[in-house]
Short mmCIF file of C-alpha atoms and ligand atoms in Angstrom, two decimals:
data_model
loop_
_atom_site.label_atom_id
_atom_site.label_comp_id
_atom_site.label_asym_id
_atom_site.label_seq_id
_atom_site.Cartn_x
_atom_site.Cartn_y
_atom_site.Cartn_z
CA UNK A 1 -59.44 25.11 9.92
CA UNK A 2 -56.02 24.38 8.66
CA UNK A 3 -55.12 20.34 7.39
CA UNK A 4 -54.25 18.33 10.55
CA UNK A 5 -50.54 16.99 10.61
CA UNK A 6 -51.08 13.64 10.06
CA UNK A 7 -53.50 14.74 6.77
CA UNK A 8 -56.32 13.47 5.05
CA UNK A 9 -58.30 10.19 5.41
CA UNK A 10 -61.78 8.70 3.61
CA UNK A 11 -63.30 6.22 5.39
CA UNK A 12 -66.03 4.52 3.90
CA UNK A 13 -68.56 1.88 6.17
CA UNK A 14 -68.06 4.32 9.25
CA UNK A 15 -71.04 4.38 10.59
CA UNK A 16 -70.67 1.24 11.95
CA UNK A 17 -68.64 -1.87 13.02
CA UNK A 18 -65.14 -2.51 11.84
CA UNK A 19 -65.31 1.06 9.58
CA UNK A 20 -66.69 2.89 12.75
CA UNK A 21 -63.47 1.72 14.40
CA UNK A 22 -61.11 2.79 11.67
CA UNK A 23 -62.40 6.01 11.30
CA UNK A 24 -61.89 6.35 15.29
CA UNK A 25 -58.01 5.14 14.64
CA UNK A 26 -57.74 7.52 12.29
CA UNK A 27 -58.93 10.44 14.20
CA UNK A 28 -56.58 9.33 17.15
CA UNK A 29 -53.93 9.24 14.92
CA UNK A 30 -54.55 13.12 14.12
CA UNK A 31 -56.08 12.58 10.87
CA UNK A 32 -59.06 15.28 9.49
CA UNK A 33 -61.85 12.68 8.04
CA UNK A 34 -64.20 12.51 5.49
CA UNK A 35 -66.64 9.22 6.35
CA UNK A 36 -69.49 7.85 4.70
CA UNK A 37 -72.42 5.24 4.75
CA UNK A 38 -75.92 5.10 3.76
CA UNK A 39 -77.91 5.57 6.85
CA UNK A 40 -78.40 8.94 8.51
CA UNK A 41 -76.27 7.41 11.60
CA UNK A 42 -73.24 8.19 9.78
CA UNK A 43 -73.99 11.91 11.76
CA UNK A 44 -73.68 10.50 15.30
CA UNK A 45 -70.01 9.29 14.26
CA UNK A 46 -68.98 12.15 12.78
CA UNK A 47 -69.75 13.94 15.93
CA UNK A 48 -68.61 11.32 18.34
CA UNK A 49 -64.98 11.48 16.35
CA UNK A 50 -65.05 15.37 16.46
CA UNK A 51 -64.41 14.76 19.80
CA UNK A 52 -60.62 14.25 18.85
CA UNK A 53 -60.30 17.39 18.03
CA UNK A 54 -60.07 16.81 14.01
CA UNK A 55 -62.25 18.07 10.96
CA UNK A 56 -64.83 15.76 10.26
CA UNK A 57 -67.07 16.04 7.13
CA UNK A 58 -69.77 13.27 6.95
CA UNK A 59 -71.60 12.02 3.72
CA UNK A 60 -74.82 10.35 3.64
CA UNK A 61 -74.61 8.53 -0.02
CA UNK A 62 -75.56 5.43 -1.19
CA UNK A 63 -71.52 3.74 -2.58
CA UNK A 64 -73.29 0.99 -4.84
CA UNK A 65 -74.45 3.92 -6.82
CA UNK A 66 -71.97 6.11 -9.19
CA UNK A 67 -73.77 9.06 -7.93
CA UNK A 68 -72.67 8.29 -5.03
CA UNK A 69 -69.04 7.67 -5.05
CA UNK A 70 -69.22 10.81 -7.14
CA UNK A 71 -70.52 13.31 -4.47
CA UNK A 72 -67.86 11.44 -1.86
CA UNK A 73 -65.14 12.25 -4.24
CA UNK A 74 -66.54 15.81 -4.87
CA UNK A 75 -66.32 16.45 -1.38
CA UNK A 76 -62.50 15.87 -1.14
CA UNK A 77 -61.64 18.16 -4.24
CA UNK A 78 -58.79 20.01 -4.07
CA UNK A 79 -57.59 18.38 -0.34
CA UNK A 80 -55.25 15.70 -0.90
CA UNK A 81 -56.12 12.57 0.59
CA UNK A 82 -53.52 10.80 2.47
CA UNK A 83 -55.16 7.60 3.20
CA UNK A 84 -58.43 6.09 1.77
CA UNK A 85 -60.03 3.18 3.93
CA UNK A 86 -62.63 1.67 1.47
CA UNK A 87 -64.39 -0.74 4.00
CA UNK A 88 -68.04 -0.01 3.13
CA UNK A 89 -69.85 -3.34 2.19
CA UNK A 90 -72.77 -5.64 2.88
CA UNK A 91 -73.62 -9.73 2.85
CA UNK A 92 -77.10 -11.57 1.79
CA UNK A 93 -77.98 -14.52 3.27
CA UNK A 94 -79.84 -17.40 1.79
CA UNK A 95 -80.08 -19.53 -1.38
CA UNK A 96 -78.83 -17.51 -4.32
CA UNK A 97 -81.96 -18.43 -6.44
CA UNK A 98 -84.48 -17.59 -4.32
CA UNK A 99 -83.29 -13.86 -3.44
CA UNK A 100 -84.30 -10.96 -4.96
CA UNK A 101 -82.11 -10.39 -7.83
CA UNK A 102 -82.25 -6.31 -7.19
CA UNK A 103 -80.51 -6.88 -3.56
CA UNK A 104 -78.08 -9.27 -4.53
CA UNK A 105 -76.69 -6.71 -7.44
CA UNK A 106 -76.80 -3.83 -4.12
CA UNK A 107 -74.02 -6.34 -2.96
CA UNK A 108 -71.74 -6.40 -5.56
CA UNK A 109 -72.45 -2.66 -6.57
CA UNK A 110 -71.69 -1.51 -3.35
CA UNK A 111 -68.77 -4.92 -2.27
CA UNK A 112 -67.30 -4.42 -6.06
CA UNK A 113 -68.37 -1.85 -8.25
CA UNK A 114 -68.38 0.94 -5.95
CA UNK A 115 -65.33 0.22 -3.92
CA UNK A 116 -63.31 0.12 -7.37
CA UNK A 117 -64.75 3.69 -8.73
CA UNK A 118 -64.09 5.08 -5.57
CA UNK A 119 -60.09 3.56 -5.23
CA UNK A 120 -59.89 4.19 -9.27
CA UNK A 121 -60.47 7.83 -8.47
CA UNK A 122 -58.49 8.41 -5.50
CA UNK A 123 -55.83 6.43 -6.14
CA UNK A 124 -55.07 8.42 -9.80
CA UNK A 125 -55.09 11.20 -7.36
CA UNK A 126 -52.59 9.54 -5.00
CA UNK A 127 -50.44 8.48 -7.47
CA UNK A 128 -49.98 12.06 -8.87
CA UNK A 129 -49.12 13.34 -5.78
CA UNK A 130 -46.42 10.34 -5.26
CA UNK A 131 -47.99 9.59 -2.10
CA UNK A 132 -50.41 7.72 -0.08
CA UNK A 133 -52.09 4.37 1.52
CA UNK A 134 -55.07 2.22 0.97
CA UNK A 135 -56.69 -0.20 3.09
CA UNK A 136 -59.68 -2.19 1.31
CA UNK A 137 -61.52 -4.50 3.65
CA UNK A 138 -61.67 -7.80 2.10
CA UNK A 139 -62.73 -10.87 4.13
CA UNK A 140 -61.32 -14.45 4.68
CA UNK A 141 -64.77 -15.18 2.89
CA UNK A 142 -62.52 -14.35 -0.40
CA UNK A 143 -60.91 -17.87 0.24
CA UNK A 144 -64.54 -19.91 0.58
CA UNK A 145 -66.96 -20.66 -1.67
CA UNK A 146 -70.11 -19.10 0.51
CA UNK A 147 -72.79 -21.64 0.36
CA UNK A 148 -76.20 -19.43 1.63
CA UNK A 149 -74.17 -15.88 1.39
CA UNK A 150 -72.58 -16.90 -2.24
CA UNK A 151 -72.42 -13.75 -3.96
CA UNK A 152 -71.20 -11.60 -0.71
CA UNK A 153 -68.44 -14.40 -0.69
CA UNK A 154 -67.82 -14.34 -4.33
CA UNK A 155 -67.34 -10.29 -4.07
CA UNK A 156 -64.94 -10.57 -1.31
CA UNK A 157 -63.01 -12.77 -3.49
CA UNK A 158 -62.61 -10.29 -6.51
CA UNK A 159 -61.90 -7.82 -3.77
CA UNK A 160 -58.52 -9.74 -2.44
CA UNK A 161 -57.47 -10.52 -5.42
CA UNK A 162 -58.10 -7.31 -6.75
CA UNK A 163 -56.38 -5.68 -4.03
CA UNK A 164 -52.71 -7.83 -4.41
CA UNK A 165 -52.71 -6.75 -8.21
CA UNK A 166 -53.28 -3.48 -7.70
CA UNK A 167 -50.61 -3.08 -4.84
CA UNK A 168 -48.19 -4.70 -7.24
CA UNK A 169 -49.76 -2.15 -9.93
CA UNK A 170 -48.34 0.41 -7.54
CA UNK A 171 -45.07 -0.40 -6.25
CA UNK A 172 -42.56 2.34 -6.74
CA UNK A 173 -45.20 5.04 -7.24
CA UNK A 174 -45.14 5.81 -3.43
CA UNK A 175 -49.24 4.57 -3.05
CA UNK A 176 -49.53 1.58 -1.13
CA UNK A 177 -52.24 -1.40 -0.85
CA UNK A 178 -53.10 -3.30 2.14
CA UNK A 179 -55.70 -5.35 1.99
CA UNK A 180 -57.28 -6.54 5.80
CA UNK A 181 -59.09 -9.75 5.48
CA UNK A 182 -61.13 -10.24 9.00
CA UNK A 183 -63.21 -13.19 9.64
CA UNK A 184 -66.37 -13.90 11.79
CA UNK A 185 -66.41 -10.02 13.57
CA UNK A 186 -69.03 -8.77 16.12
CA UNK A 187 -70.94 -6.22 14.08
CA UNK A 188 -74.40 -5.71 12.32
CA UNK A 189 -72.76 -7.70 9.21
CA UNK A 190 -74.98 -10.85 10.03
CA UNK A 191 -78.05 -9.13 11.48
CA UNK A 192 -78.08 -7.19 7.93
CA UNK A 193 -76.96 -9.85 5.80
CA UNK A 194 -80.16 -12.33 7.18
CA UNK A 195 -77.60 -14.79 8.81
CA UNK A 196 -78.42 -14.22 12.36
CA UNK A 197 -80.04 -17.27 12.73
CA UNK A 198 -77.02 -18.77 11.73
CA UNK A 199 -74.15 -20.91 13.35
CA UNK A 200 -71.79 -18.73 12.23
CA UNK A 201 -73.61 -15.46 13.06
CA UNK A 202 -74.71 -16.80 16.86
CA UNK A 203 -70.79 -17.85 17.21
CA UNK A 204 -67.88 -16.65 18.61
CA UNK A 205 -66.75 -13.69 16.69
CA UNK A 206 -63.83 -11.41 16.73
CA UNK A 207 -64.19 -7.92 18.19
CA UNK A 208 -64.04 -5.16 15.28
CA UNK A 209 -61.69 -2.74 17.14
CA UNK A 210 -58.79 -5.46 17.71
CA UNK A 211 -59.67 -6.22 13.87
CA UNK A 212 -59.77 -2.75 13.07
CA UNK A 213 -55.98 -1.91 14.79
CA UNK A 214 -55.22 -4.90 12.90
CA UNK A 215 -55.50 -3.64 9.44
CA UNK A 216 -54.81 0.17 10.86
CA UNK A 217 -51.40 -0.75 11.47
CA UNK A 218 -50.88 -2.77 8.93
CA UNK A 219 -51.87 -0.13 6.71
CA UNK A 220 -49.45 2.82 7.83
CA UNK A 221 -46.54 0.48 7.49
CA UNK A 222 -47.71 -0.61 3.92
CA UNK A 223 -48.20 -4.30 4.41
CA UNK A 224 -49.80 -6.15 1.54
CA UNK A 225 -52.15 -8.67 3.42
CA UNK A 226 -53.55 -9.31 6.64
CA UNK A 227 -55.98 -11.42 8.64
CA UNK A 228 -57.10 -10.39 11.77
CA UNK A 229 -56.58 -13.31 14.60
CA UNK A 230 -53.91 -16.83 14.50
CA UNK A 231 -56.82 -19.41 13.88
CA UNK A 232 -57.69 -17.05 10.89
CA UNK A 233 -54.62 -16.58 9.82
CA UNK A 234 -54.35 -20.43 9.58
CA UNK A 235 -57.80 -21.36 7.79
CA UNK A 236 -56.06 -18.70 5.22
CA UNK A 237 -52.81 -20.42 4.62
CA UNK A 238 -54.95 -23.91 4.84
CA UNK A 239 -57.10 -22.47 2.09
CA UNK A 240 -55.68 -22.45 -1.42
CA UNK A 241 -54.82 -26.42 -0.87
CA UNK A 242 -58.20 -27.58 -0.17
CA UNK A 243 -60.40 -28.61 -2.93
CA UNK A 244 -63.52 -25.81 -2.99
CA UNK A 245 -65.95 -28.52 -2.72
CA UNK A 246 -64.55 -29.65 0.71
CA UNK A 247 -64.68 -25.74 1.67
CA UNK A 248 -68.06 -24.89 0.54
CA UNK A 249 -69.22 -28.15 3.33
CA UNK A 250 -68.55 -26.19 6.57
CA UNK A 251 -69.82 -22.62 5.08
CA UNK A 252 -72.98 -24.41 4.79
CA UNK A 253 -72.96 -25.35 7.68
CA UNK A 254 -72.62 -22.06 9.28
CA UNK A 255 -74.83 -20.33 7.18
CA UNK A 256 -77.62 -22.74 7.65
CA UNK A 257 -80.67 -21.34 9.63
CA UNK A 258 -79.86 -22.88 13.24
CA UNK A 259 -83.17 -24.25 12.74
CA UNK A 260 -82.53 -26.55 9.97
CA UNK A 261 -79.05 -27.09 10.67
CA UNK A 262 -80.06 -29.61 13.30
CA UNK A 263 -81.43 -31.66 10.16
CA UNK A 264 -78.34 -31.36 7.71
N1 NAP B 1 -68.43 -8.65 10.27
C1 NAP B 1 -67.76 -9.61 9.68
O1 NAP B 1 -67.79 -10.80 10.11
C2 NAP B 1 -66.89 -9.31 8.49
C3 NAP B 1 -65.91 -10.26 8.12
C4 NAP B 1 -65.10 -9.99 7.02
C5 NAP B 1 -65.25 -8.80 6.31
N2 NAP B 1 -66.21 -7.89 6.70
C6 NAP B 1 -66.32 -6.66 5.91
O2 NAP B 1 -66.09 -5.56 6.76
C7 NAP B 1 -66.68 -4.39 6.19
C8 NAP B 1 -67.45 -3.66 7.27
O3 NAP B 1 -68.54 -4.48 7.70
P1 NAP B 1 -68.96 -4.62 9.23
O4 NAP B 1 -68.77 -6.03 9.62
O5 NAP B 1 -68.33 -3.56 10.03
O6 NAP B 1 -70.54 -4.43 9.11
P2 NAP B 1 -71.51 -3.22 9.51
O7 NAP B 1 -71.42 -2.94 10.97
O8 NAP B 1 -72.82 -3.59 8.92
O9 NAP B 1 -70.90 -1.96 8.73
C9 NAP B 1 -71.02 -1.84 7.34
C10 NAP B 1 -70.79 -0.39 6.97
O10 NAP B 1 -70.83 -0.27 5.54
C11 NAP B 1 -71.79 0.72 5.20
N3 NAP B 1 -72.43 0.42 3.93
C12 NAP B 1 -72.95 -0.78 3.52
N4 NAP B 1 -73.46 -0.64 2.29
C13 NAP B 1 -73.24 0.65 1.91
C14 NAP B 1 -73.54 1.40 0.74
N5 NAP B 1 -74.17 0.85 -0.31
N6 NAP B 1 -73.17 2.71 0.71
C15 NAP B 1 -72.56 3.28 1.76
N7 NAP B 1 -72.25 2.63 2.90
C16 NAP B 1 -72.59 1.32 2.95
C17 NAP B 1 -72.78 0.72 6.34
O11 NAP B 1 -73.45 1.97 6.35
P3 NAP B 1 -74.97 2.15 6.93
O12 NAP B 1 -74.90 1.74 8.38
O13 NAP B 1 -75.22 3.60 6.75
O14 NAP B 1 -75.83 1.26 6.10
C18 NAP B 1 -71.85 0.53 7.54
O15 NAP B 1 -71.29 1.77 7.90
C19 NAP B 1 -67.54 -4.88 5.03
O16 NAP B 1 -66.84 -4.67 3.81
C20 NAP B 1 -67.69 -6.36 5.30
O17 NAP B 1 -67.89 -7.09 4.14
C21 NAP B 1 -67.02 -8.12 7.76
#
């Protein structure tokens, strides 16, 4: 099969949720696809999305490990990748010192460490060729210090940082960097993360292909940042001016097992 038009895009996360959503934009948008996530399900998406007529090559690999990030960029050798959609990433409810040190470090190898092999590699690739767009999911959880789902919060935060240095990094070399920073977002992010007994993961949540478009589009016309939805947007700009500790209040508030939040 012969390169679509549009070219080339990785799509990490796709199996489900926002990623399963970006991956489907991308196909739309006549792009051949290479997705990945850890599960087996990552199969069923590559087959639903071959239903829009482009090449799609699914990888079953584990991104918190280098191993894995390695066999994902193996599998694009020699194709040039047009667009690389590094959305792949988990949460971990509860109190930091009671969790299981070995899951909490699968959060920020697969949230931090992973993510930046896999944009390292690509992106030397992209900038060779003079050419090219990223979109890293970050989260408005980058802004708040995440009482009960503190180092998911804390990763998000080197990730949107991380991702407005590197765009500036890149200006002039033809790559661009948009980072999409969703909040709250109907998916199987809480169920996953141990926060569905939570305010925030029983509340009102965006839907992940309206945030998905969002950073899409933002993405193809090489915007730096953007949050999905107005009263996001707004708790964003409200942010950097409020003191952490008056921040971290509400998070604990919605990460509090409904349960005991009654009590708080
Ligand atoms: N939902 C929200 O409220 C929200 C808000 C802000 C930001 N985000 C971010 O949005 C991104 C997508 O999450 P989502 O909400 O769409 O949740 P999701 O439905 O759970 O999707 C997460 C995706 O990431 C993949 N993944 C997780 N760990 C992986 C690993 N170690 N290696 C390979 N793939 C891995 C999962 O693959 P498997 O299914 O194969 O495990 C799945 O495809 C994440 O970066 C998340 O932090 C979510």
């Amino acid at each position: 099969m012969t390169q679509s038009r549009a070219g080339l895009a990785i799509v990490t996360g796709a199996s489900s949720g926002i990623g399963r959503e970006l991956a489907g934009l991308c196909a739309a948008a006549g792009y051949d696809l290479v997705v990945a996530a850890d599960e087996r399900s990552i199969e069923e998406s590559a087959h639903a999305l071959r239903g829009c007529g482009v090449r799609v090559d699914a990888l079953n690999v584990d991104l918190a490990t280098a191993a894995g990030v390695d066999c994902l960029h193996q599998a694009v050798r020699g194709r040039r990748v047009d667009a690389l959609l590094a959305n792949a990433g988990h949460g971990l409810g509860g109190p930091f010192l009671d969790q299981d040190f070995t899951q909490a470090r699968h959060v920020i190898d697969t949230n931090v460490t992973g993510t930046l092999d896999l944009i390292q590699r690509v992106g030397r690739d992209m900038r060779a060729q003079g050419r090219g767009r990223i979109l890293i999911t970050g989260s408005i959880a980058g802004f708040i210090p995440g009482t009960f789902n503190a180092v998911y919060n804390g990763t998000k935060a080197f990730i949107d940082s991380f991702a407005a240095a590197l765009r500036d990094e890149l200006k002039e070399t033809g790559v661009t960097v948009t980072c999409l920073m969703p909040g709250p977002t109907q998916t199987r992010f809480f169920e996953r993360a141990n926060l569905a007994d939570t305010k925030v993961g029983q509340g009102r949540k965006d839907n992940p292909a309206d945030v998905a478009r969002t950073g899409f589009d933002a993405m193809l016309k090489g915007e730096a940042d953007v949050v999905s939805g107005l009263e996001r947007a707004l708790e964003a700009v409200a942010a950097p001016a409020t003191p952490s500790g008056i921040r971290a209040d509400p998070h604990r508030r919605q990460t509090t097992p409904v349960a005991k939040a009654d009590r708080i």
